[in-house]
Coordinates of C-alpha atoms and ligand atoms in Angstrom, one line a residue:
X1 CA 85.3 -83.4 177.8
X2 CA 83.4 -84.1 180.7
X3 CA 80.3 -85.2 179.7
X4 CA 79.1 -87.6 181.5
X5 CA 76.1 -90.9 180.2
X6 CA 74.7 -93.0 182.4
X7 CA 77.0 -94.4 184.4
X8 CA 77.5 -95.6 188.1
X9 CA 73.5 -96.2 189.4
X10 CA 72.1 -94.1 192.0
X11 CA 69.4 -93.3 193.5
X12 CA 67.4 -90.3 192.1
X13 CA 67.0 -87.1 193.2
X14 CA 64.8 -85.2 191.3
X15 CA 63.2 -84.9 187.9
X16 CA 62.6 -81.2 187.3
X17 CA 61.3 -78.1 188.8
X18 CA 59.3 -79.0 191.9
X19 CA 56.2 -77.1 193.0
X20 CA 56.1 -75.1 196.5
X21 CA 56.5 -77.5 199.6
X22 CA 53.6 -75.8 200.9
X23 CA 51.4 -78.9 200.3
X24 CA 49.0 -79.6 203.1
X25 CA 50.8 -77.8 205.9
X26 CA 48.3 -77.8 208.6
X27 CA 48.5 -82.0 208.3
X28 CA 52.6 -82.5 209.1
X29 CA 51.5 -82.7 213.1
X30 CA 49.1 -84.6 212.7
X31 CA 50.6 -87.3 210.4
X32 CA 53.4 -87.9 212.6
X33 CA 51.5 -88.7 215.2
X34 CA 49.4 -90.8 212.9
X35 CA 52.5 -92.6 212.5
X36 CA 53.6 -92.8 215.8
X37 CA 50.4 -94.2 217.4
X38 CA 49.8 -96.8 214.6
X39 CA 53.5 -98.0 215.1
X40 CA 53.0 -98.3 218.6
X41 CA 49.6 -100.0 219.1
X42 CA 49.8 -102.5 216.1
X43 CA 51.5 -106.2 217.0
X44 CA 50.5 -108.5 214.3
X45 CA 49.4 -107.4 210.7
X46 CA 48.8 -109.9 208.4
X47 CA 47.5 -107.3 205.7
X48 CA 51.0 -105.6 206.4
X49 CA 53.5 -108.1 204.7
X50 CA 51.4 -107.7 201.5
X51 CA 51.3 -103.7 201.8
X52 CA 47.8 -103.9 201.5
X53 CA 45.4 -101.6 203.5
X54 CA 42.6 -101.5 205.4
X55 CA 39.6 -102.6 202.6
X56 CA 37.6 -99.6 204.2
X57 CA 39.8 -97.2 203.4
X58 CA 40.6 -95.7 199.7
X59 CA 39.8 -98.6 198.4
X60 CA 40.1 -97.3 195.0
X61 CA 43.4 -96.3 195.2
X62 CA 45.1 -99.7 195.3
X63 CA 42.6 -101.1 192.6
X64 CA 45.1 -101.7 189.8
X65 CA 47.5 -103.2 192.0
X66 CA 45.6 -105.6 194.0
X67 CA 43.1 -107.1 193.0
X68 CA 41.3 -108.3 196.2
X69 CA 41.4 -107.3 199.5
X70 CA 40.8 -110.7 201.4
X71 CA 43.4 -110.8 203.7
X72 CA 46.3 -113.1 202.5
X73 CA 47.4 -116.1 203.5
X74 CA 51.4 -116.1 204.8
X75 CA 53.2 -119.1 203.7
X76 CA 57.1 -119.2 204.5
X77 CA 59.3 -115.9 205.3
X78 CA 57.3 -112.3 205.3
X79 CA 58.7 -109.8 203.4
X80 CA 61.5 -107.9 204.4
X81 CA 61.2 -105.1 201.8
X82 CA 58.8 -103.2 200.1
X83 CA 58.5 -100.9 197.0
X84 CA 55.7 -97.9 197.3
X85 CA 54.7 -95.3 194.9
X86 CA 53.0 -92.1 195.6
X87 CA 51.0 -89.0 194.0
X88 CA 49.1 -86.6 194.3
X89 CA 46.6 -84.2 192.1
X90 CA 47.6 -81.5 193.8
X91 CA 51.2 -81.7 192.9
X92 CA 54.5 -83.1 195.1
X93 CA 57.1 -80.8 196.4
X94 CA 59.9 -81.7 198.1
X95 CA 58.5 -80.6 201.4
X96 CA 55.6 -82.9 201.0
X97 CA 58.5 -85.8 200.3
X98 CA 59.9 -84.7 203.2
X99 CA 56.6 -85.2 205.0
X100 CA 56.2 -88.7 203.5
X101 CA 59.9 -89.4 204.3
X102 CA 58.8 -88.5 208.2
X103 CA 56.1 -90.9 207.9
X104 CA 58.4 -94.0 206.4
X105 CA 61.2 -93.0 209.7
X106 CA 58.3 -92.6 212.6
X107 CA 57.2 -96.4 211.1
X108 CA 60.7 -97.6 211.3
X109 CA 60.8 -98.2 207.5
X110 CA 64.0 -97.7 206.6
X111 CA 65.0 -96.5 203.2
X112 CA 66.6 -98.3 200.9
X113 CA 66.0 -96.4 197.3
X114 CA 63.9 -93.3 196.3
X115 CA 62.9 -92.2 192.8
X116 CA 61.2 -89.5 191.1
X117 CA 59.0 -90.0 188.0
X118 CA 56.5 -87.7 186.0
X119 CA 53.3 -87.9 187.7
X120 CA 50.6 -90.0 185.8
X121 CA 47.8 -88.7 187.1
X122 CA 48.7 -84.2 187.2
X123 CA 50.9 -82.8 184.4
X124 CA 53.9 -81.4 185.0
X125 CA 53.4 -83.1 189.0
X126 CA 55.8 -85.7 190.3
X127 CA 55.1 -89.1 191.5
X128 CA 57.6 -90.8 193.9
X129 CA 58.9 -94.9 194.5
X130 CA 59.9 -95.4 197.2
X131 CA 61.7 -98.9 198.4
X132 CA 62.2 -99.9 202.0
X133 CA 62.9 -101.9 204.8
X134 CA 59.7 -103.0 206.2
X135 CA 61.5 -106.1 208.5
X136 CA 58.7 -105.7 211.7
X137 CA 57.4 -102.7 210.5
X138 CA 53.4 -102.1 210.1
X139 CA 52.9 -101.8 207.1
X140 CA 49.6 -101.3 207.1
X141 CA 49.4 -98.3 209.1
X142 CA 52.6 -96.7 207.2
X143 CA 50.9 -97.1 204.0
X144 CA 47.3 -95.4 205.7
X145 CA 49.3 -92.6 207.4
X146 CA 50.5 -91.7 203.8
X147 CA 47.4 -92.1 202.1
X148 CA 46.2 -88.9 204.1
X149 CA 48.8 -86.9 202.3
X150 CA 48.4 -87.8 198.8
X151 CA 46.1 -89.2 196.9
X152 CA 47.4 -92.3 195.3
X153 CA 49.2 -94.4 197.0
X154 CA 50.5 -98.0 195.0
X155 CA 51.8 -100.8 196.4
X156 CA 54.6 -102.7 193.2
X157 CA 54.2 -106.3 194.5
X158 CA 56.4 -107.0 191.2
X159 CA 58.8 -104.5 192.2
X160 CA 59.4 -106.5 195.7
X161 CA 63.2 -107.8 195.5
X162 CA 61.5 -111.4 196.0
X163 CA 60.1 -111.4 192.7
X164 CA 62.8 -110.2 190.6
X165 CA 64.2 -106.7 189.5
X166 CA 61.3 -104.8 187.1
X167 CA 62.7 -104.5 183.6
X168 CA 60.8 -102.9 180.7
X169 CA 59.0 -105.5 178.6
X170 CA 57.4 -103.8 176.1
X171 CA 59.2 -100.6 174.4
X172 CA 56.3 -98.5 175.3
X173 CA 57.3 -99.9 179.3
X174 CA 60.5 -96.9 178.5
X175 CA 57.5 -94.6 179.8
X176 CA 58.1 -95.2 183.0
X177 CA 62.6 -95.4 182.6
X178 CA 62.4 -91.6 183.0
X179 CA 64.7 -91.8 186.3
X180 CA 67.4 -88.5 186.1
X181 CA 70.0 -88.4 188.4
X182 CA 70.4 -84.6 189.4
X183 CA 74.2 -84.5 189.2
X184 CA 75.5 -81.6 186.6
X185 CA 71.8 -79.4 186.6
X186 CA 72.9 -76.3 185.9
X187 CA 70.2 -75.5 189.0
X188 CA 72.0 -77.4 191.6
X189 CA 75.6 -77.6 190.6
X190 CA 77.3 -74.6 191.3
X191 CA 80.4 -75.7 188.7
X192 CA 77.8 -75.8 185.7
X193 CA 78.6 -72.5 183.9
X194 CA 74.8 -71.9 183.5
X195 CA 75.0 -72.1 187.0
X196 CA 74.5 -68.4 187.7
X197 CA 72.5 -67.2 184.6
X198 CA 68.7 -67.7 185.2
X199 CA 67.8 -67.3 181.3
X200 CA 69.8 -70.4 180.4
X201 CA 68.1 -72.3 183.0
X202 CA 64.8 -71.1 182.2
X203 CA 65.7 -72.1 178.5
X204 CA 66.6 -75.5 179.7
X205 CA 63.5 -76.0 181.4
X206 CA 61.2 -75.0 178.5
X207 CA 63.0 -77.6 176.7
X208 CA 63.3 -80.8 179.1
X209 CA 59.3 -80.1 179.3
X210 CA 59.3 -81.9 175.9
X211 CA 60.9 -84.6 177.4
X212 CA 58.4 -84.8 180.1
X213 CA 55.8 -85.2 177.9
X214 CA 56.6 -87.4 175.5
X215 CA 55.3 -90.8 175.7
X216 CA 56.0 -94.0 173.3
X217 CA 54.7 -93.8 169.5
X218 CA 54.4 -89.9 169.4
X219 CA 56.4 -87.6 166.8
X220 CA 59.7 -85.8 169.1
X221 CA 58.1 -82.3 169.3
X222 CA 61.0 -80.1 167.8
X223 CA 62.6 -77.1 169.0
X224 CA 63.0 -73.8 167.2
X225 CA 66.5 -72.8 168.3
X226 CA 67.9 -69.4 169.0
X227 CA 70.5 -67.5 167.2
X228 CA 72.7 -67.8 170.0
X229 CA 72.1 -71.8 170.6
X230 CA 72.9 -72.3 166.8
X231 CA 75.9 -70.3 167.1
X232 CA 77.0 -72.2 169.6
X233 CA 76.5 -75.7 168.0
X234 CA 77.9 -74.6 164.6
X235 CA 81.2 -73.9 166.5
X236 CA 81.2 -77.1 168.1
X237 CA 80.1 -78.7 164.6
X238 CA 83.3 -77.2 162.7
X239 CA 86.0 -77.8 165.1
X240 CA 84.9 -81.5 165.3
X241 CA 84.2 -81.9 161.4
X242 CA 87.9 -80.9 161.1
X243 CA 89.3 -83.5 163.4
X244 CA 87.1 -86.4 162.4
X245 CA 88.6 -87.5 159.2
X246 CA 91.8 -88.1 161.3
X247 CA 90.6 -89.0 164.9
X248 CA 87.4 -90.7 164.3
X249 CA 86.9 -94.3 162.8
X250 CA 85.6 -95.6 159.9
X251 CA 82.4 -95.6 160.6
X252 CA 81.2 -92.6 162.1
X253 CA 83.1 -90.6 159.4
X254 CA 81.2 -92.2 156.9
X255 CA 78.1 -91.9 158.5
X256 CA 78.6 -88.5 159.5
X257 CA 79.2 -87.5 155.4
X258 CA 75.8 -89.5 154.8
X259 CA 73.9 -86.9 157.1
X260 CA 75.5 -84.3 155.6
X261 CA 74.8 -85.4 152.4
X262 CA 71.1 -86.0 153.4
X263 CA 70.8 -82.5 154.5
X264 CA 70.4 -83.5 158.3
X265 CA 73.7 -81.8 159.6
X266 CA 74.7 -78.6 158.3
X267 CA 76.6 -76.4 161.3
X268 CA 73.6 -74.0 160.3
X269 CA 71.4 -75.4 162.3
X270 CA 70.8 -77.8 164.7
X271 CA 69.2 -81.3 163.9
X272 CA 65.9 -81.6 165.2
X273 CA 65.3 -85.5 166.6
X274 CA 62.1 -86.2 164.6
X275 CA 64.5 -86.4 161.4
X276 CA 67.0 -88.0 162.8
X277 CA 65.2 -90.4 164.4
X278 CA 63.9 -91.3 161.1
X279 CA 67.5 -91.6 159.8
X280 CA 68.6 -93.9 162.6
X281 CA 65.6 -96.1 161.9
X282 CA 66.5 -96.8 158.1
X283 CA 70.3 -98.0 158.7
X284 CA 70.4 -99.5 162.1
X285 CA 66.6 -99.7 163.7
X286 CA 67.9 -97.3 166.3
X287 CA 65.4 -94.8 167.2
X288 CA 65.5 -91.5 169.2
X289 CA 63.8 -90.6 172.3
X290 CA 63.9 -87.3 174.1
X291 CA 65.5 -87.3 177.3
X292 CA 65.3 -84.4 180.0
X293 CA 68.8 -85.3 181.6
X294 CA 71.2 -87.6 183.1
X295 CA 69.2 -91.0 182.8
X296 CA 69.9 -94.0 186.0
X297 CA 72.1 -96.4 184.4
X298 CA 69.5 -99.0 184.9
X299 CA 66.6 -96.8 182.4
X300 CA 69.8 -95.8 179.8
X301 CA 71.1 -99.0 179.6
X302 CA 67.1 -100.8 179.2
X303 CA 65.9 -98.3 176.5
X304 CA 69.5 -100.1 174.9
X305 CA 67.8 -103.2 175.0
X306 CA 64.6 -101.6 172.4
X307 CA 67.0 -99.9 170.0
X308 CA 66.0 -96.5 172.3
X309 CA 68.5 -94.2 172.5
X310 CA 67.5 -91.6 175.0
X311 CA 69.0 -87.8 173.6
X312 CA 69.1 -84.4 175.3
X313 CA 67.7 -82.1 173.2
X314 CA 69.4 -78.8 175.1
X315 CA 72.6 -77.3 174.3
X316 CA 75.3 -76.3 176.4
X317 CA 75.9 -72.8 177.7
X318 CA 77.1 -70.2 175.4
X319 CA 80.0 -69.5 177.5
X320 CA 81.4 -72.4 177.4
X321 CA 81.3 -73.9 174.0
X322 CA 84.3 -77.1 174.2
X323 CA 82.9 -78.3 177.7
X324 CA 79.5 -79.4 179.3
X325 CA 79.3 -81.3 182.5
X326 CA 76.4 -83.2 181.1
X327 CA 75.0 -84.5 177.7
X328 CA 73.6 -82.6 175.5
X329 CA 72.6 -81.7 171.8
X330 CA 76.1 -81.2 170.3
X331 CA 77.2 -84.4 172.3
X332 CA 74.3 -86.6 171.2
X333 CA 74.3 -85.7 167.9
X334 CA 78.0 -85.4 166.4
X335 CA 79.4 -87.9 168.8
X336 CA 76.5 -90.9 169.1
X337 CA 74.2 -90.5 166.5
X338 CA 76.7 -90.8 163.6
X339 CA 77.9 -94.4 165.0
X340 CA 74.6 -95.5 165.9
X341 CA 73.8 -95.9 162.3
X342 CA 76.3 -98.5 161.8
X343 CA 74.3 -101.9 162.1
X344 CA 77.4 -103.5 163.9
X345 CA 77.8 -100.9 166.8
X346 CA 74.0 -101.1 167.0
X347 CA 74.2 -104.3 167.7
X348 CA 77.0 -103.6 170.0
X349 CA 75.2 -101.0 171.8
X350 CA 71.6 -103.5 172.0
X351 CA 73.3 -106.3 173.3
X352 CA 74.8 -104.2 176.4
X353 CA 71.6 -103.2 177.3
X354 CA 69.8 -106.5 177.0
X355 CA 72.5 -108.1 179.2
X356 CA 71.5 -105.2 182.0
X357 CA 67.8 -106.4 181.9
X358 CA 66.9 -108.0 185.1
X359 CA 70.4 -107.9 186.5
X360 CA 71.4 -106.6 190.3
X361 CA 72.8 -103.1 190.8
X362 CA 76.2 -104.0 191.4
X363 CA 76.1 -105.8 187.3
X364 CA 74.3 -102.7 186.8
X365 CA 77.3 -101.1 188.1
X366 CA 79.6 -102.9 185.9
X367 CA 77.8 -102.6 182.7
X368 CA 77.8 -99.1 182.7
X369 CA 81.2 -99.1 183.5
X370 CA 81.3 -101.2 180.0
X371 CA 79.6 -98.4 178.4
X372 CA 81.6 -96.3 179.9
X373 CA 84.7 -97.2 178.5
X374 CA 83.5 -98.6 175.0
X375 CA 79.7 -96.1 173.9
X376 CA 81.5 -93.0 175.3
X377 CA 85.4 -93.8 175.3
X378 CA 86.3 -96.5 173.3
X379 CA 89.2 -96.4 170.9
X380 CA 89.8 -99.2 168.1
X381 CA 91.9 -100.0 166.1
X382 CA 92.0 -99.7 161.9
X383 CA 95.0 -101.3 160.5
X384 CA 97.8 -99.8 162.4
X385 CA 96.4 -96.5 163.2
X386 CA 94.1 -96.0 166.5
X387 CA 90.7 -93.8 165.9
X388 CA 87.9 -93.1 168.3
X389 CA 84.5 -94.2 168.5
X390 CA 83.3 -93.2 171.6
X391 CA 80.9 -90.3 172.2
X392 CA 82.8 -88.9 174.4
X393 CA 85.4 -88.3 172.8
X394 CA 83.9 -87.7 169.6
X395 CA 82.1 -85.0 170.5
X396 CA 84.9 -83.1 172.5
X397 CA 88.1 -82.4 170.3
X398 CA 90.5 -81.3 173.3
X399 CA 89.8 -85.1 174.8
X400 CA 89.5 -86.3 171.2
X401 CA 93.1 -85.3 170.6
X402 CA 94.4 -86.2 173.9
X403 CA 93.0 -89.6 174.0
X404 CA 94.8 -90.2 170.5
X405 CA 97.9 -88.4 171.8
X406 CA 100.5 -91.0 173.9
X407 CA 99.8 -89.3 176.6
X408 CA 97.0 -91.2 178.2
X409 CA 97.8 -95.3 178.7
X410 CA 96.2 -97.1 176.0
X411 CA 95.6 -101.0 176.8
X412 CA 93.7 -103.7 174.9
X413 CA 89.7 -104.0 176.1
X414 CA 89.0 -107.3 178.0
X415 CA 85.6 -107.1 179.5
X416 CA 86.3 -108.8 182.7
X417 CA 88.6 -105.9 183.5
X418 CA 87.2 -103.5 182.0
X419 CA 83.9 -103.9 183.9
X420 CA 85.5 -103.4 187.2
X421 CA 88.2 -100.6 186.1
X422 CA 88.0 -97.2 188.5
X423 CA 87.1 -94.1 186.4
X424 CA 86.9 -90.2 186.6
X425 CA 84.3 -87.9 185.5
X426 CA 86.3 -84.1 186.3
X427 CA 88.7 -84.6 183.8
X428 CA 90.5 -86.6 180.9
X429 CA 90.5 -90.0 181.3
X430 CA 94.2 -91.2 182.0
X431 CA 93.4 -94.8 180.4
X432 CA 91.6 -95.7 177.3
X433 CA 90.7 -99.1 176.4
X434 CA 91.5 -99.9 172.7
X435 CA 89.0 -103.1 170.6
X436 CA 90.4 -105.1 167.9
X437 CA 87.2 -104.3 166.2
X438 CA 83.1 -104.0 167.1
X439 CA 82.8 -107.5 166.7
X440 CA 85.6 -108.6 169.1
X441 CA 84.0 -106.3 171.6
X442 CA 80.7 -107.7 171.0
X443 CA 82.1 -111.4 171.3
X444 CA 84.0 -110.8 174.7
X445 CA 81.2 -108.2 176.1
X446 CA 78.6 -111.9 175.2
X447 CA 81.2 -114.0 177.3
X448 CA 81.1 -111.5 179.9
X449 CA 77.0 -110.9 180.6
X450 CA 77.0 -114.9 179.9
X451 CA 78.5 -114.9 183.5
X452 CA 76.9 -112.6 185.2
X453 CA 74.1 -114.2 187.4
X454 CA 70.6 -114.0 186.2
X455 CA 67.9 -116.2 186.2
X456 CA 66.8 -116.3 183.0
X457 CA 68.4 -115.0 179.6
X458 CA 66.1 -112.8 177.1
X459 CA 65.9 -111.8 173.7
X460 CA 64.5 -108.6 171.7
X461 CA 61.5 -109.5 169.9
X462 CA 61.3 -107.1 166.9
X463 CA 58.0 -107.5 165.5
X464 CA 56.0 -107.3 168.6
X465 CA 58.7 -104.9 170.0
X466 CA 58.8 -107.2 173.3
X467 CA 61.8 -108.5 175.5
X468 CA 60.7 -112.7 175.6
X469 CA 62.2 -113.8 178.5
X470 CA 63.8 -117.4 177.4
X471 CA 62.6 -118.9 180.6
X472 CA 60.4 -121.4 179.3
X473 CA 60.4 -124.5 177.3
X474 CA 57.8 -122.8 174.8
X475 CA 59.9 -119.5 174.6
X476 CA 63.2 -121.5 173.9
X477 CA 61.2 -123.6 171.3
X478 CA 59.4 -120.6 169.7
X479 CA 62.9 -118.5 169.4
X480 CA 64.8 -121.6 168.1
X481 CA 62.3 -121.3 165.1
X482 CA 62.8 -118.0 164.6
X483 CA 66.2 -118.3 164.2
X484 CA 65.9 -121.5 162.2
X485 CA 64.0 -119.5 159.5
X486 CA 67.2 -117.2 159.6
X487 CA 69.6 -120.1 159.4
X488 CA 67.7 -122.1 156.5
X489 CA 67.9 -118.2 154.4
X490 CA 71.5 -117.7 155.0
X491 CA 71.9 -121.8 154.2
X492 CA 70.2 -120.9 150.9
X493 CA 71.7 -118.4 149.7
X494 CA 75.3 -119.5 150.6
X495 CA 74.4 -122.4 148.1
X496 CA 73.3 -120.2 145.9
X497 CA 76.5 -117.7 146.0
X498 CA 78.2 -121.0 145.8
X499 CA 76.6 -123.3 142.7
X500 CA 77.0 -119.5 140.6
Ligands
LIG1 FE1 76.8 -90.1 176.0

C-alpha cells in the first residue's frame, strides 16, 4: 500500500489545473528591466524593510495589510526575510509565476518557499506566497515591479519568520491550509496508473473542484459516483471487510459494524462525506473536510488541531484496484474514518496536530514522521495478539497482511525515536512500530511535543472553536477554570459512585 498522508513538508507546487501562461506577454521585457533598473538605482529604502510601497501607487491593494503608509520607523536589525502573496483577476499560470519568479531573481530576492492557494479574489484562479530572502534587497521596487503583473499584491507582516510561524486560529482559518504537494497526480507522475488515461484525470478534476470550493460551515457537496467507481470501491470494501475482524483492532472493527449498521457503508455504494461527517461528529467531534490532494504536513497536521480531518473524495483508477500512490476515497473511508470515531484515537490524532501549531519545519518534519508511523502505520497490541490501526494499512490488505506477518521488524513505539526514524513511501514498510495502547501513545507522544521548542503552548477551545494560545497570565487563568469546572464534576460524581 503506498498511499501516502501528509508527511515530510515541502514546498508546494501546484494546486490544480493552471490557466494558459499566456498572461500579459507583451510586459515580460519590460518588467525585467523594471526590475533591473530599480535594483540598480535604489541605495537606501526605508519603506523596503517593511515591504510596503510607494503610497502613490496601488494604494488599495495593500489596504488590509497595512494600515498606513507613513514611512516606518527602523529600530534594531531590518528584516532579512519576507513573505509576499500575489493574484490576479485575470487568472495565474505558471508562465506568469515564472515571470514573477524573474522579477524576485533580477531583485536578488532569493527564494526560500513558494505556495499555491485558491485565489480569493477569481474562481477557479490561483494566488501564490511567496517567502524570500530580502537581506539588501529593495524591496520596494521588487514589490512595484510585481504589482504591474498582477493585480493584488500583499505583503504577510505576520507571516515574517520574526514574528512567529502563522498557524490557524480559528477553524474557519483551515480556508486558507489548502497547500497540495503535487507528488502522486495522476497529471504529472508518470507511475500513477491514471497516468495515461485522460478520462480518469478529467474525472479527478471535476471532483477536486469540490474541494476547491468549499469553504468552512458549508454542507460537503456530494458526488454521484459511476458504475465503474462503485465497482471499484465495493472490491476494495470486501477484500478488506474480510481481513478486518482478524487484522484490525478493537476499535475500528467495532466502529466499522456501527456504520454498517447505520446504513453508511454498504460495498454498494460509496459514502458520501456530508453523512459521514455527521457520523464522526456524534462519537468523537471529528468532522470531515474535502480535500483536493496530498495536503503540506504543516495544513494536515493544523486542521488535526480543530478535529478537521481533511478526505479525498476521488477514487483510485479502475485498473488498479489494491494500490494508489495517493489517498483517496477507499483509503479515507475504510481505513481512517472507522478509527476516528473512537473518542481515544481522536484525542490521539487532536493532540498531534495541536503540538504542530506554531512549531519550525524541521518539528514539522518530525511530527509527521509521528503520524507517519502511528495515524497511517501503527500497530498495537490487544492482549497477546498484534492488530492494526493505521490507515494505511487498514485500508490495503496486501500491506495489512504483511505488516501482521513476521516478516517486517516489529519494535515497541517510543516517540523520541520514532520521530526521527527514516521511512519509504515505494513500497512496504520494513519496520512497524507497535503501542501498548492509544493512551500510552498519547502519554509519550505529550512528553515528546513537551520538548520540542515553542514559545508558547495552546489549547483547543471547543465552544468558540479557537486555538487560545496559553501565553498569557489571563489565558492560563481563564483555562485553569475551565478545567476546574471539569475537575469539581468528575470530583462529584466519584463521591457519588462511591457513597452508593
Ligand atoms: Fe492517510
Amino acid at each position: 500500500m503506498m498511499s501516502r498522508p501528509a508527511s515530510k513538508p515541502r514546498p508546494v507546487k501546484r494546486a490544480h489545473t493552471f490557466e494558459g501562461s499566456t498572461l500579459y506577454p507583451s510586459r515580460k521585457s519590460s518588467l525585467i528591466e523594471d526590475a533591473r533598473r530599480d535594483s540598480a538605482s535604489s541605495s537606501v529604502d526605508v519603506w523596503g524593510p517593511f515591504g510596503l510601497p510607494s503610497p502613490t501607487e496601488n494604494d488599495d491593494v495593500f489596504a488590509e495589510e497595512q494600515p498606513s503608509l507613513s514611512p516606518p520607523v527602523v529600530n534594531g536589525d531590518l528584516p532579512k526575510q519576507m513573505c509576499v502573496s500575489f493574484s490576479s483577476r485575470e487568472g495565474i499560470g505558471f508562465g506568469s509565476l515564472a515571470r514573477a519568479a524573474k522579477v524576485f531573481e533580477m531583485a536578488k530576492a532569493k527564494l526560500l518557499h513558494v505556495e499555491s492557494r485558491t485565489s480569493t479574489i477569481k474562481e477557479d484562479g490561483l494566488e501564490f506566497l511567496v517567502q524570500c530572502d530580502v537581506k539588501g534587497v529593495n524591496t520596494r521596487s521588487l514589490v512595484t515591479s510585481l504589482q504591474k503583473i498582477v493585480d493584488s499584491v500583499v505583503i504577510h507582516r505576520d507571516d515574517l519568520p520574526r514574528r512567529g510561524v502563522w498557524f490557524p486560529r480559528h477553524i474557519s482559518d483551515l480556508d486558507k491550509c489548502t497547500h497540495l504537494t503535487t507528488e502522486y497526480e495522476p497529471d504529472l507522475d508518470n507511475d500513477h496508473p491514471g497516468f495515461s488515461d485522460k478520462v480518469y484525470r478529467m474525472r479527478r478534476s471535476e471532483i477536486t473542484r469540490i474541494a476547491f470550493q468549499y469553504k468552512y460551515g458549508k454542507n460537503i457537496e456530494g458526488v454521484e459516483y459511476t458504475e465503474e467507481e462503485t465497482k471499484t470501491w465495493g472490491y476494495v470494501y470486501r477484500q478488506l471487510q474480510q481481513l478486518f475482524t482478524t487484522h484490525a483492532c478493537k476499535e475500528h472493527v467495532a466502529a466499522f459494524r456501527e456504520l454498517e449498521r447505520a446504513g453508511l457503508y454498504s460495498p454498494d455504494f460509496i459514502p458520501q462525506l456530508e453523512d459521514v461527517s455527521k457520523f464522526l461528529q456524534e462519537k468523537s467531534g471529528f468532522q470531515l473536510r474535502p480535500v483536493a490532494g496530498l495536503l503540506t504536513a504543516r495544513d494536515f497536521l493544523a486542521s488535526l488541531a480543530f478535529r478537521v480531518f481533511q478526505t479525498t473524495q476521488y477514487i483510485r483508477h479502475a485498473s488498479s484496484p489494491m494500490h494508489t500512490p495517493e489517498p483517496d476515497c477507499c483509503h479515507e473511508l475504510l481505513g481512517h474514518i472507522p478509527i476516528l470515531a473512537d473518542p481515544g484515537f481522536a484525542q490521539f490524532s487532536q493532540e498531534i496536530g495541536l503540538a504542530s501549531l506554531g512549531v519550525s519545519d524541521d518539528d514539522i518534519t518530525k511530527l509527521a514522521t509521528l503520524y507517519w508511523f502511528t495515524v497511517e502505520f501503527g500497530l498495537c497490541k490487544e492482549g497477546d495478539q498484534v492488530r492494526a490501526y493505521g490507515a494505511g494499512l487498514l485500508s490495503a490488505p496486501g500491506e495489512l497482511m504483511y505488516a501482521l506477518s513476521d516478516q517486517p521488524e516489529h519494535r515497541s513505539f517510543q516517540a523520541s525515536k520514532v520521530a526521527v526514524q527514516e521511512y519509504q513511501d515505494k513500497n512496504y514498510q520494513p519496520l512497524y512500530f507497535v503501542s501498548e495502547s492509544f493512551e500510552d501513545t498519547k502519554q509519550k507522544l505529550r512528553a515528546f511535543a513537551s520538548s520540542m521548542k515553542k514559545p508558547f503552548d495552546v489549547r483547543y477551545d471547543p465552544f468558540t472553536r479557537r486555538i487560545v494560545t496559553l501565553d498569557t497570565v489571563e489565558n492560563v487563568r481563564d483555562t485553569a477554570r475551565y478545567l476546574k469546572g471539569h475537575f469539581s464534576a468528575v470530583t462529584s460524581a466519584l463521591e457519588r459512585i462511591t457513597v452508593r
